[in-house]
C-alpha positions as semicolon CSV with decimal commas, in nm:
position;residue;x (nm);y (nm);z (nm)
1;X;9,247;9,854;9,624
2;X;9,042;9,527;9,585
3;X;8,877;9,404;9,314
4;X;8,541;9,216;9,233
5;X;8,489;8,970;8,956
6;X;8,428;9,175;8,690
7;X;8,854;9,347;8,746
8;X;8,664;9,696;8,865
9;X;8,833;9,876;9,176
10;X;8,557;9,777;9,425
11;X;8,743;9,883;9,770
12;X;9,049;10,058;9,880
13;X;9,192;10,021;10,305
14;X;9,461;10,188;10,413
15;X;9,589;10,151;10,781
16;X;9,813;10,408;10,957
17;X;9,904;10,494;11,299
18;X;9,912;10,774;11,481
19;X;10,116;10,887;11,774
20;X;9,813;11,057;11,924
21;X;9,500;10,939;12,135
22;X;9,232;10,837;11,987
23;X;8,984;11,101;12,160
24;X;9,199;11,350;11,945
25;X;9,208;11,179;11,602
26;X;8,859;11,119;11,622
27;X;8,830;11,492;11,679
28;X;9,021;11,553;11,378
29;X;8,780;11,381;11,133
30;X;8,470;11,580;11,331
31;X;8,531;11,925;11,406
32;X;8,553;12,098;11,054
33;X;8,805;12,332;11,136
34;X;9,056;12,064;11,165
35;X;8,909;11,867;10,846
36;X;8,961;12,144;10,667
37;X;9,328;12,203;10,761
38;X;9,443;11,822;10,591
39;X;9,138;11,711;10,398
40;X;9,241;11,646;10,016
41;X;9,583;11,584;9,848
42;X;9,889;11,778;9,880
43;X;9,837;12,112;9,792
44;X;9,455;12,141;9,811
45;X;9,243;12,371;10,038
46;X;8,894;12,296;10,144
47;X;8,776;12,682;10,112
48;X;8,395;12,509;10,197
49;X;8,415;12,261;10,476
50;X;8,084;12,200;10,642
51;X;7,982;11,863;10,894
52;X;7,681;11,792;11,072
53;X;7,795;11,487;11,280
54;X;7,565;11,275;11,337
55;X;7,384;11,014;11,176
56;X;7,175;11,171;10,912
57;X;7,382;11,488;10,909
58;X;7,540;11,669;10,558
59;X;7,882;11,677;10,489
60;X;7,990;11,908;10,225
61;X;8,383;12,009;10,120
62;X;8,478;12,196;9,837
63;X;8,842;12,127;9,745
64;X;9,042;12,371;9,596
65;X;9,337;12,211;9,356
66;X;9,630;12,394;9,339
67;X;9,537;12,537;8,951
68;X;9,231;12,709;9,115
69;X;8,967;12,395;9,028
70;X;8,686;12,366;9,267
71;X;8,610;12,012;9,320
72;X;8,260;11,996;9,521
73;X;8,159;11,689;9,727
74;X;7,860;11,599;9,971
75;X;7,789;11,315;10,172
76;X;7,592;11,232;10,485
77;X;7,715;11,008;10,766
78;X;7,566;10,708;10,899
79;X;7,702;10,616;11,173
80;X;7,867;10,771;11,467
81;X;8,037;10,614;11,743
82;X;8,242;10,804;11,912
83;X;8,557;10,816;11,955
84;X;8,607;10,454;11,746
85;X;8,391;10,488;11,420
86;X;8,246;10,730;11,152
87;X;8,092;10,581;10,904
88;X;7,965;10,786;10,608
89;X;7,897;10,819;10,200
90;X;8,020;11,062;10,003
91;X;7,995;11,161;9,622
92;X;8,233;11,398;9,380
93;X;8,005;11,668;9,211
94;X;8,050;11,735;8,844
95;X;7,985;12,051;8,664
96;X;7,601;12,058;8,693
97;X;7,610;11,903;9,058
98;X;7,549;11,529;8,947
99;X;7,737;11,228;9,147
100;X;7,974;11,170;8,979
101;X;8,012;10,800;9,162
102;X;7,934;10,727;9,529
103;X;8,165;10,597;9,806
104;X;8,093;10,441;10,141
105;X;8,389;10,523;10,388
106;X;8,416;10,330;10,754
107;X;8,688;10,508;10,940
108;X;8,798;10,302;11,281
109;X;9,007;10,436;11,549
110;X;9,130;10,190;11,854
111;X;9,352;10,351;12,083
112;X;9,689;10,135;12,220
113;X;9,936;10,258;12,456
114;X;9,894;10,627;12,380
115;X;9,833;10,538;11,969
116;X;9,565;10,534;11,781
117;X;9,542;10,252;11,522
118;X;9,287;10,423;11,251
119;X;9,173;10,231;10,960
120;X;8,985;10,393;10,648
121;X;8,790;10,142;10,442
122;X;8,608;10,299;10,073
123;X;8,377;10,118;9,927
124;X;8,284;10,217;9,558
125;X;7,903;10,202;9,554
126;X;7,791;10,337;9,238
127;X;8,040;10,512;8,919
128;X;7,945;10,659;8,591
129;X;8,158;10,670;8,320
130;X;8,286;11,038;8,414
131;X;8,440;10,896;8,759
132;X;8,701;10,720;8,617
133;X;9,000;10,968;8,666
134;X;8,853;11,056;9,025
135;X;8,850;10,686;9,124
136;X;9,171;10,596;8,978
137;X;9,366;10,856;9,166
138;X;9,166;10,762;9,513
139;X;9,437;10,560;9,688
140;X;9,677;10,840;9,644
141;X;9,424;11,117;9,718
142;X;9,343;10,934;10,039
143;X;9,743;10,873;10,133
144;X;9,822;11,249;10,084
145;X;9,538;11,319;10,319
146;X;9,632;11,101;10,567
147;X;9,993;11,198;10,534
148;X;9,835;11,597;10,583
149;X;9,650;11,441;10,906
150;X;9,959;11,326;11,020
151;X;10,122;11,664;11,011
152;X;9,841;11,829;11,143
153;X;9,823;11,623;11,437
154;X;10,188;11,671;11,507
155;X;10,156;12,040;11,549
156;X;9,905;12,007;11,822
């Protein structure tokens, strides 16, 4: 995670690669049945798990921690270039369905000798006060979920 001047968290990128093409990974991150199979940190389930991909389109997940919690989230995406980029903004939902703080995620995907090469870039774009234990914990949320990704791709 980067940070700006002011020592906030302002960015996190995380870079992993796949032993999969990149037609398929892209798929993974588009077709909600699969999002909903590795979306969220270990032990989560995305019991709501609804994309409209394309630019302009809703995204909406509701994770499920493992104590029962619903944690809600929308977004919409911006950009869509398939298969190498998805580019959307996305907010946590507290209790009476304010953003909690918003996030602008760039996913890449560039395909080399049978591997895709994907690279997820967050952006913090706006955080109140109550984000602060969502956004702390957002470079290990994201590297469980990639981690899940990885296993769900392996079992295709």
């Amino acid at each position: 995670m980067t940070t700006n001047k002011e020592g906030t968290e302002r960015e996190l990128v995380i870079t992993r690669v796949f032993d999969a093409p990149q037609s398929l990974v892209f798929e993974m991150w588009t077709d909600p049945k699969h999002v909903a199979r590795w979306w969220g940190p270990r032990g989560f389930t995305n019991p709501v798990c609804e994309l409209d991909v394309r630019p302009g389109g809703a995204i909406r997940i509701h994770m499920r921690g493992p104590d029962g919690t619903v944690h809600p989230m929308t977004g919409v995406y911006r950009e869509i270039v398939a298969p190498e980029r998805i580019v959307f903004t996305s907010a946590a939902l507290g209790e009476k369905g304010e953003p909690l703080f918003e996030v602008l995620t760039t996913v890449t995907f560039a395909e080399h000798g049978g591997k895709t090469t994907q690279t997820v870039r967050a952006r913090i774009l706006k955080r109140t006060a109550a984000a602060a234990p969502y956004l702390a914990g957002m470079e290990e949320g994201w590297t469980q979920s990639l981690e899940r990704l990885e296993a769900h791709l392996a079992q295709r």
